[in-house]
Amino acid sequence: MKLLILNGPNLNLLGLREPAIYGRETYEDLKTLAAETAVRLGVEADVYQSNHEGALVDAIQAAYGVYDGIVFNPAAYTHTSVALLDALKAVSIPTVEVHISDVSKREDFRQVSYVRAACIATITGRGLRGYAEAMELLKEHLFK
């Protein structure tokens, strides 16, 4: 089983960006967590981040036939991108939406997720641990 851990804009600045909301763990910590979780679960995982919507669409499209599941934190594009939703629907790869912060307790505009309609689950407010939980959930889902 092979998973793509896909991250949207500004997640490369974890640890610097609003630590009161996102914590002090860094993007390198996220990559380490994904690698350690993959080993523990006996799966492969690749981590990718882009600040550009089109690059994320390209990554989703390129995942077709390569990855069995996607863990996706679309970040700010969660609330704006029909293109990401359409890409996820097109490839039909089981996807779990992840958010480090609890978006349900944040600004009104963050209550809308365009990508959620193409996801099998959403995990919010669990910090980086949410990525590991998403990977575990995908493994369970794929090996039913």
Tab-separated table of N, CA and C in Angstrom:
chain	number	residue	atom	x	y	z
A	1	MET	N	0.843	-1.178	0.000
A	1	MET	CA	0.000	0.000	0.000
A	1	MET	C	0.888	1.241	0.000
A	2	LYS	N	0.491	2.211	-0.803
A	2	LYS	CA	1.287	3.430	-0.949
A	2	LYS	C	0.380	4.641	-0.749
A	3	LEU	N	0.808	5.554	0.144
A	3	LEU	CA	0.018	6.740	0.463
A	3	LEU	C	0.752	8.011	0.047
A	4	LEU	N	-0.024	8.985	-0.399
A	4	LEU	CA	0.487	10.320	-0.683
A	4	LEU	C	0.018	11.241	0.436
A	5	ILE	N	0.956	11.904	1.082
A	5	ILE	CA	0.652	12.878	2.119
A	5	ILE	C	0.817	14.240	1.458
A	6	LEU	N	-0.303	14.883	1.167
A	6	LEU	CA	-0.334	16.084	0.332
A	6	LEU	C	-0.683	17.298	1.181
A	7	ASN	N	0.101	18.346	1.041
A	7	ASN	CA	-0.053	19.544	1.866
A	7	ASN	C	-0.110	20.807	1.033
A	8	GLY	N	-1.042	21.677	1.403
A	8	GLY	CA	-1.248	22.924	0.687
A	8	GLY	C	-0.426	24.087	1.209
A	9	PRO	N	-0.870	25.307	0.886
A	9	PRO	CA	-0.073	26.507	1.122
A	9	PRO	C	0.233	26.778	2.592
A	10	ASN	N	1.437	27.266	2.786
A	10	ASN	CA	1.968	27.736	4.066
A	10	ASN	C	2.301	26.632	5.059
A	11	LEU	N	2.015	25.377	4.719
A	11	LEU	CA	2.358	24.313	5.654
A	11	LEU	C	3.863	24.096	5.735
A	12	ASN	N	4.600	24.559	4.743
A	12	ASN	CA	6.060	24.526	4.813
A	12	ASN	C	6.582	25.453	5.911
A	13	LEU	N	5.740	26.334	6.432
A	13	LEU	CA	6.136	27.273	7.487
A	13	LEU	C	5.680	26.837	8.875
A	14	LEU	N	5.286	25.579	9.007
A	14	LEU	CA	4.895	25.091	10.334
A	14	LEU	C	6.020	25.363	11.321
A	15	GLY	N	5.647	25.725	12.528
A	15	GLY	CA	6.621	26.083	13.554
A	15	GLY	C	6.863	27.578	13.605
A	16	LEU	N	6.749	28.244	12.461
A	16	LEU	CA	6.883	29.701	12.380
A	16	LEU	C	5.523	30.377	12.320
A	17	ARG	N	4.624	29.768	11.578
A	17	ARG	CA	3.337	30.370	11.278
A	17	ARG	C	2.353	30.185	12.430
A	18	GLU	N	1.943	31.274	13.038
A	18	GLU	CA	0.913	31.283	14.078
A	18	GLU	C	1.021	30.069	15.014
A	19	PRO	N	2.108	29.978	15.766
A	19	PRO	CA	2.298	28.800	16.623
A	19	PRO	C	1.192	28.605	17.663
A	20	ALA	N	0.489	29.657	18.023
A	20	ALA	CA	-0.626	29.506	18.969
A	20	ALA	C	-1.754	28.691	18.358
A	21	ILE	N	-1.838	28.689	17.038
A	21	ILE	CA	-2.885	27.928	16.327
A	21	ILE	C	-2.338	26.590	15.844
A	22	TYR	N	-1.148	26.607	15.228
A	22	TYR	CA	-0.619	25.422	14.553
A	22	TYR	C	0.464	24.683	15.340
A	23	GLY	N	0.879	25.235	16.472
A	23	GLY	CA	1.899	24.591	17.278
A	23	GLY	C	3.305	24.947	16.828
A	24	ARG	N	4.259	24.395	17.518
A	24	ARG	CA	5.671	24.689	17.243
A	24	ARG	C	6.357	23.594	16.436
A	25	GLU	N	5.662	22.501	16.178
A	25	GLU	CA	6.269	21.445	15.360
A	25	GLU	C	6.444	21.965	13.938
A	26	THR	N	7.504	21.511	13.287
A	26	THR	CA	7.871	22.009	11.964
A	26	THR	C	7.400	21.079	10.854
A	27	TYR	N	7.580	21.546	9.633
A	27	TYR	CA	7.264	20.701	8.483
A	27	TYR	C	8.183	19.480	8.450
A	28	GLU	N	9.426	19.641	8.875
A	28	GLU	CA	10.335	18.494	8.978
A	28	GLU	C	9.803	17.481	9.985
A	29	ASP	N	9.217	17.971	11.085
A	29	ASP	CA	8.596	17.070	12.066
A	29	ASP	C	7.442	16.298	11.429
A	30	LEU	N	6.672	16.971	10.591
A	30	LEU	CA	5.568	16.299	9.894
A	30	LEU	C	6.103	15.206	8.975
A	31	LYS	N	7.162	15.493	8.230
A	31	LYS	CA	7.731	14.482	7.335
A	31	LYS	C	8.269	13.294	8.130
A	32	THR	N	8.889	13.569	9.267
A	32	THR	CA	9.384	12.485	10.127
A	32	THR	C	8.231	11.650	10.658
A	33	LEU	N	7.177	12.302	11.119
A	33	LEU	CA	5.995	11.584	11.614
A	33	LEU	C	5.406	10.686	10.531
A	34	ALA	N	5.291	11.197	9.317
A	34	ALA	CA	4.730	10.409	8.216
A	34	ALA	C	5.615	9.192	7.927
A	35	ALA	N	6.913	9.389	7.923
A	35	ALA	CA	7.836	8.277	7.648
A	35	ALA	C	7.761	7.231	8.756
A	36	GLU	N	7.751	7.665	10.004
A	36	GLU	CA	7.682	6.723	11.130
A	36	GLU	C	6.341	5.983	11.149
A	37	THR	N	5.269	6.682	10.845
A	37	THR	CA	3.950	6.046	10.805
A	37	THR	C	3.887	5.033	9.674
A	38	ALA	N	4.461	5.362	8.533
A	38	ALA	CA	4.480	4.432	7.407
A	38	ALA	C	5.209	3.144	7.786
A	39	VAL	N	6.339	3.262	8.442
A	39	VAL	CA	7.090	2.073	8.871
A	39	VAL	C	6.235	1.252	9.843
A	40	ARG	N	5.634	1.927	10.819
A	40	ARG	CA	4.813	1.224	11.813
A	40	ARG	C	3.646	0.491	11.163
A	41	LEU	N	3.049	1.110	10.134
A	41	LEU	CA	1.891	0.509	9.467
A	41	LEU	C	2.275	-0.468	8.365
A	42	GLY	N	3.542	-0.509	8.004
A	42	GLY	CA	3.972	-1.381	6.917
A	42	GLY	C	3.518	-0.907	5.556
A	43	VAL	N	3.507	0.414	5.354
A	43	VAL	CA	3.102	0.996	4.077
A	43	VAL	C	4.202	1.928	3.595
A	44	GLU	N	4.078	2.360	2.351
A	44	GLU	CA	4.962	3.382	1.812
A	44	GLU	C	4.235	4.710	1.868
A	45	ALA	N	4.982	5.796	2.057
A	45	ALA	CA	4.359	7.125	2.060
A	45	ALA	C	5.324	8.147	1.482
A	46	ASP	N	4.798	8.995	0.632
A	46	ASP	CA	5.547	10.126	0.089
A	46	ASP	C	4.856	11.398	0.550
A	47	VAL	N	5.642	12.397	0.911
A	47	VAL	CA	5.118	13.674	1.393
A	47	VAL	C	5.424	14.744	0.359
A	48	TYR	N	4.410	15.559	0.058
A	48	TYR	CA	4.570	16.629	-0.929
A	48	TYR	C	3.829	17.858	-0.426
A	49	GLN	N	4.418	19.034	-0.656
A	49	GLN	CA	3.799	20.303	-0.285
A	49	GLN	C	3.975	21.291	-1.414
A	50	SER	N	2.926	22.083	-1.652
A	50	SER	CA	3.039	23.185	-2.596
A	50	SER	C	2.169	24.336	-2.137
A	51	ASN	N	2.629	25.535	-2.459
A	51	ASN	CA	1.842	26.742	-2.207
A	51	ASN	C	0.964	27.090	-3.407
A	52	HIS	N	1.019	26.261	-4.449
A	52	HIS	CA	0.343	26.572	-5.704
A	52	HIS	C	-0.779	25.576	-5.988
A	53	GLU	N	-1.959	26.101	-6.206
A	53	GLU	CA	-3.139	25.257	-6.427
A	53	GLU	C	-2.952	24.307	-7.608
A	54	GLY	N	-2.448	24.795	-8.701
A	54	GLY	CA	-2.262	23.951	-9.880
A	54	GLY	C	-1.295	22.816	-9.637
A	55	ALA	N	-0.251	23.053	-8.856
A	55	ALA	CA	0.703	21.988	-8.528
A	55	ALA	C	0.033	20.909	-7.687
A	56	LEU	N	-0.884	21.299	-6.819
A	56	LEU	CA	-1.626	20.318	-6.020
A	56	LEU	C	-2.573	19.514	-6.904
A	57	VAL	N	-3.225	20.178	-7.853
A	57	VAL	CA	-4.071	19.468	-8.820
A	57	VAL	C	-3.227	18.478	-9.605
A	58	ASP	N	-2.065	18.915	-10.062
A	58	ASP	CA	-1.160	18.023	-10.809
A	58	ASP	C	-0.752	16.822	-9.960
A	59	ALA	N	-0.469	17.052	-8.681
A	59	ALA	CA	-0.056	15.951	-7.793
A	59	ALA	C	-1.191	14.953	-7.609
A	60	ILE	N	-2.408	15.438	-7.486
A	60	ILE	CA	-3.564	14.542	-7.351
A	60	ILE	C	-3.737	13.724	-8.628
A	61	GLN	N	-3.662	14.378	-9.766
A	61	GLN	CA	-3.809	13.658	-11.033
A	61	GLN	C	-2.693	12.634	-11.219
A	62	ALA	N	-1.462	12.995	-10.865
A	62	ALA	CA	-0.322	12.081	-11.008
A	62	ALA	C	-0.410	10.913	-10.033
A	63	ALA	N	-1.216	11.044	-8.984
A	63	ALA	CA	-1.371	9.966	-7.996
A	63	ALA	C	-2.172	8.790	-8.550
A	64	TYR	N	-2.942	9.022	-9.594
A	64	TYR	CA	-3.785	7.963	-10.165
A	64	TYR	C	-2.918	6.797	-10.640
A	65	GLY	N	-3.233	5.614	-10.146
A	65	GLY	CA	-2.497	4.420	-10.528
A	65	GLY	C	-1.179	4.232	-9.797
A	66	VAL	N	-0.815	5.190	-8.954
A	66	VAL	CA	0.448	5.135	-8.213
A	66	VAL	C	0.187	4.961	-6.719
A	67	TYR	N	-0.787	5.707	-6.203
A	67	TYR	CA	-1.087	5.702	-4.771
A	67	TYR	C	-2.444	5.055	-4.506
A	68	ASP	N	-2.531	4.395	-3.363
A	68	ASP	CA	-3.777	3.743	-2.949
A	68	ASP	C	-4.655	4.668	-2.116
A	69	GLY	N	-4.048	5.678	-1.511
A	69	GLY	CA	-4.783	6.606	-0.672
A	69	GLY	C	-4.041	7.920	-0.558
A	70	ILE	N	-4.801	8.965	-0.192
A	70	ILE	CA	-4.233	10.304	-0.038
A	70	ILE	C	-4.641	10.855	1.322
A	71	VAL	N	-3.673	11.376	2.042
A	71	VAL	CA	-3.919	12.193	3.228
A	71	VAL	C	-3.707	13.622	2.762
A	72	PHE	N	-4.735	14.458	2.874
A	72	PHE	CA	-4.689	15.769	2.229
A	72	PHE	C	-5.062	16.878	3.193
A	73	ASN	N	-4.106	17.788	3.399
A	73	ASN	CA	-4.376	19.037	4.101
A	73	ASN	C	-4.311	20.142	3.057
A	74	PRO	N	-5.464	20.525	2.512
A	74	PRO	CA	-5.461	21.549	1.476
A	74	PRO	C	-5.232	22.961	2.007
A	75	ALA	N	-5.170	23.102	3.336
A	75	ALA	CA	-4.914	24.396	3.982
A	75	ALA	C	-5.938	25.426	3.482
A	76	ALA	N	-5.486	26.612	3.128
A	76	ALA	CA	-6.415	27.681	2.735
A	76	ALA	C	-7.247	27.315	1.507
A	77	TYR	N	-6.742	26.431	0.656
A	77	TYR	CA	-7.518	26.026	-0.524
A	77	TYR	C	-8.746	25.186	-0.157
A	78	THR	N	-8.803	24.710	1.070
A	78	THR	CA	-9.977	23.979	1.545
A	78	THR	C	-11.246	24.761	1.254
A	79	HIS	N	-11.169	26.056	1.483
A	79	HIS	CA	-12.342	26.915	1.488
A	79	HIS	C	-12.569	27.631	0.165
A	80	THR	N	-11.745	27.324	-0.835
A	80	THR	CA	-11.834	28.091	-2.087
A	80	THR	C	-11.750	27.260	-3.360
A	81	SER	N	-11.288	26.015	-3.284
A	81	SER	CA	-10.876	25.341	-4.520
A	81	SER	C	-11.818	24.235	-4.993
A	82	VAL	N	-12.593	24.581	-5.988
A	82	VAL	CA	-13.384	23.571	-6.681
A	82	VAL	C	-12.462	22.709	-7.545
A	83	ALA	N	-11.353	23.277	-8.000
A	83	ALA	CA	-10.400	22.529	-8.828
A	83	ALA	C	-9.832	21.331	-8.064
A	84	LEU	N	-9.521	21.503	-6.784
A	84	LEU	CA	-9.017	20.383	-5.992
A	84	LEU	C	-10.100	19.333	-5.789
A	85	LEU	N	-11.313	19.774	-5.523
A	85	LEU	CA	-12.442	18.834	-5.412
A	85	LEU	C	-12.587	18.035	-6.696
A	86	ASP	N	-12.598	18.710	-7.819
A	86	ASP	CA	-12.768	18.024	-9.104
A	86	ASP	C	-11.641	17.033	-9.374
A	87	ALA	N	-10.415	17.392	-9.018
A	87	ALA	CA	-9.282	16.471	-9.214
A	87	ALA	C	-9.453	15.228	-8.353
A	88	LEU	N	-9.838	15.408	-7.092
A	88	LEU	CA	-10.059	14.252	-6.212
A	88	LEU	C	-11.184	13.367	-6.741
A	89	LYS	N	-12.255	13.981	-7.210
A	89	LYS	CA	-13.366	13.197	-7.753
A	89	LYS	C	-12.948	12.455	-9.020
A	90	ALA	N	-12.112	13.076	-9.825
A	90	ALA	CA	-11.687	12.469	-11.084
A	90	ALA	C	-10.868	11.202	-10.852
A	91	VAL	N	-9.956	11.238	-9.883
A	91	VAL	CA	-9.074	10.086	-9.679
A	91	VAL	C	-9.693	9.029	-8.765
A	92	SER	N	-10.677	9.411	-7.966
A	92	SER	CA	-11.389	8.477	-7.069
A	92	SER	C	-10.459	7.664	-6.166
A	93	ILE	N	-9.426	8.302	-5.677
A	93	ILE	CA	-8.523	7.660	-4.714
A	93	ILE	C	-9.053	7.974	-3.322
A	94	PRO	N	-9.229	6.972	-2.460
A	94	PRO	CA	-9.701	7.261	-1.104
A	94	PRO	C	-8.819	8.327	-0.436
A	95	THR	N	-9.455	9.370	0.065
A	95	THR	CA	-8.746	10.527	0.615
A	95	THR	C	-9.301	10.881	1.978
A	96	VAL	N	-8.404	11.217	2.894
A	96	VAL	CA	-8.796	11.730	4.202
A	96	VAL	C	-8.315	13.180	4.281
A	97	GLU	N	-9.247	14.072	4.555
A	97	GLU	CA	-8.950	15.488	4.744
A	97	GLU	C	-8.426	15.682	6.170
A	98	VAL	N	-7.331	16.428	6.306
A	98	VAL	CA	-6.718	16.678	7.611
A	98	VAL	C	-6.505	18.170	7.799
A	99	HIS	N	-6.782	18.632	9.022
A	99	HIS	CA	-6.456	20.005	9.418
A	99	HIS	C	-5.814	19.966	10.788
A	100	ILE	N	-4.709	20.649	10.941
A	100	ILE	CA	-3.970	20.661	12.201
A	100	ILE	C	-4.791	21.334	13.294
A	101	SER	N	-5.400	22.454	12.971
A	101	SER	CA	-6.219	23.178	13.941
A	101	SER	C	-7.661	22.674	13.869
A	102	ASP	N	-8.439	23.035	14.866
A	102	ASP	CA	-9.864	22.697	14.871
A	102	ASP	C	-10.607	23.789	14.122
A	103	VAL	N	-10.797	23.586	12.834
A	103	VAL	CA	-11.408	24.618	11.993
A	103	VAL	C	-12.837	24.938	12.416
A	104	SER	N	-13.501	24.031	13.115
A	104	SER	CA	-14.876	24.293	13.555
A	104	SER	C	-14.940	25.403	14.598
A	105	LYS	N	-13.810	25.726	15.202
A	105	LYS	CA	-13.753	26.773	16.226
A	105	LYS	C	-13.068	28.035	15.720
A	106	ARG	N	-12.940	28.144	14.410
A	106	ARG	CA	-12.238	29.289	13.834
A	106	ARG	C	-13.198	30.175	13.047
A	107	GLU	N	-12.685	31.010	12.186
A	107	GLU	CA	-13.488	31.980	11.454
A	107	GLU	C	-14.596	31.312	10.642
A	108	ASP	N	-15.656	32.089	10.393
A	108	ASP	CA	-16.804	31.564	9.649
A	108	ASP	C	-16.415	31.004	8.289
A	109	PHE	N	-15.518	31.693	7.573
A	109	PHE	CA	-15.171	31.235	6.227
A	109	PHE	C	-14.479	29.880	6.244
A	110	ARG	N	-13.900	29.497	7.379
A	110	ARG	CA	-13.224	28.201	7.477
A	110	ARG	C	-14.201	27.044	7.707
A	111	GLN	N	-15.483	27.338	7.806
A	111	GLN	CA	-16.469	26.287	8.046
A	111	GLN	C	-16.849	25.558	6.768
A	112	VAL	N	-16.467	26.109	5.626
A	112	VAL	CA	-16.782	25.504	4.331
A	112	VAL	C	-15.565	24.748	3.819
A	113	SER	N	-15.775	23.485	3.460
A	113	SER	CA	-14.715	22.695	2.835
A	113	SER	C	-15.221	22.183	1.502
A	114	TYR	N	-14.612	22.633	0.436
A	114	TYR	CA	-14.984	22.139	-0.887
A	114	TYR	C	-14.513	20.708	-1.092
A	115	VAL	N	-13.339	20.362	-0.568
A	115	VAL	CA	-12.790	19.036	-0.836
A	115	VAL	C	-13.495	17.931	-0.050
A	116	ARG	N	-14.146	18.268	1.031
A	116	ARG	CA	-14.752	17.264	1.912
A	116	ARG	C	-15.700	16.326	1.164
A	117	ALA	N	-16.361	16.820	0.136
A	117	ALA	CA	-17.314	15.998	-0.619
A	117	ALA	C	-16.637	14.811	-1.318
A	118	ALA	N	-15.326	14.890	-1.497
A	118	ALA	CA	-14.603	13.799	-2.169
A	118	ALA	C	-13.777	12.971	-1.185
A	119	CYS	N	-13.975	13.185	0.109
A	119	CYS	CA	-13.162	12.507	1.114
A	119	CYS	C	-13.974	11.473	1.885
A	120	ILE	N	-13.290	10.427	2.344
A	120	ILE	CA	-13.969	9.387	3.129
A	120	ILE	C	-14.068	9.767	4.595
A	121	ALA	N	-13.254	10.743	5.038
A	121	ALA	CA	-13.284	11.197	6.431
A	121	ALA	C	-12.539	12.522	6.525
A	122	THR	N	-12.769	13.208	7.650
A	122	THR	CA	-12.064	14.443	7.955
A	122	THR	C	-11.569	14.374	9.394
A	123	ILE	N	-10.321	14.766	9.595
A	123	ILE	CA	-9.730	14.807	10.938
A	123	ILE	C	-9.257	16.232	11.174
A	124	THR	N	-9.765	16.865	12.237
A	124	THR	CA	-9.368	18.237	12.538
A	124	THR	C	-8.975	18.373	14.000
A	125	GLY	N	-8.100	19.340	14.241
A	125	GLY	CA	-7.777	19.721	15.598
A	125	GLY	C	-6.913	18.746	16.368
A	126	ARG	N	-6.233	17.847	15.705
A	126	ARG	CA	-5.401	16.841	16.380
A	126	ARG	C	-3.908	17.131	16.201
A	127	GLY	N	-3.580	18.315	15.703
A	127	GLY	CA	-2.184	18.637	15.450
A	127	GLY	C	-1.608	17.708	14.395
A	128	LEU	N	-0.303	17.521	14.440
A	128	LEU	CA	0.324	16.625	13.466
A	128	LEU	C	-0.146	15.191	13.642
A	129	ARG	N	-0.563	14.826	14.837
A	129	ARG	CA	-1.061	13.467	15.109
A	129	ARG	C	-2.220	13.112	14.167
A	130	GLY	N	-2.955	14.112	13.706
A	130	GLY	CA	-4.050	13.870	12.776
A	130	GLY	C	-3.598	13.209	11.487
A	131	TYR	N	-2.363	13.484	11.064
A	131	TYR	CA	-1.835	12.840	9.866
A	131	TYR	C	-1.663	11.336	10.095
A	132	ALA	N	-1.113	10.982	11.251
A	132	ALA	CA	-0.939	9.557	11.572
A	132	ALA	C	-2.295	8.873	11.657
A	133	GLU	N	-3.263	9.531	12.274
A	133	GLU	CA	-4.610	8.962	12.367
A	133	GLU	C	-5.217	8.769	10.983
A	134	ALA	N	-4.984	9.717	10.089
A	134	ALA	CA	-5.497	9.600	8.722
A	134	ALA	C	-4.847	8.427	7.994
A	135	MET	N	-3.557	8.241	8.188
A	135	MET	CA	-2.855	7.114	7.570
A	135	MET	C	-3.404	5.791	8.100
A	136	GLU	N	-3.633	5.723	9.393
A	136	GLU	CA	-4.210	4.516	10.002
A	136	GLU	C	-5.606	4.243	9.447
A	137	LEU	N	-6.401	5.300	9.339
A	137	LEU	CA	-7.766	5.158	8.824
A	137	LEU	C	-7.744	4.655	7.384
A	138	LEU	N	-6.853	5.196	6.565
A	138	LEU	CA	-6.762	4.737	5.176
A	138	LEU	C	-6.351	3.273	5.098
A	139	LYS	N	-5.407	2.867	5.921
A	139	LYS	CA	-5.002	1.457	5.902
A	139	LYS	C	-6.184	0.568	6.256
A	140	GLU	N	-6.932	0.938	7.296
A	140	GLU	CA	-8.123	0.169	7.679
A	140	GLU	C	-9.132	0.137	6.539
A	141	HIS	N	-9.368	1.273	5.920
A	141	HIS	CA	-10.344	1.376	4.833
A	141	HIS	C	-9.941	0.516	3.627
A	142	LEU	N	-8.664	0.533	3.302
A	142	LEU	CA	-8.198	-0.181	2.120
A	142	LEU	C	-8.091	-1.688	2.320
A	143	PHE	N	-7.982	-2.108	3.573
A	143	PHE	CA	-7.843	-3.537	3.853
A	143	PHE	C	-9.075	-4.133	4.503
A	144	LYS	N	-10.245	-3.572	4.226
A	144	LYS	CA	-11.498	-4.118	4.760
A	144	LYS	C	-11.730	-5.510	4.240
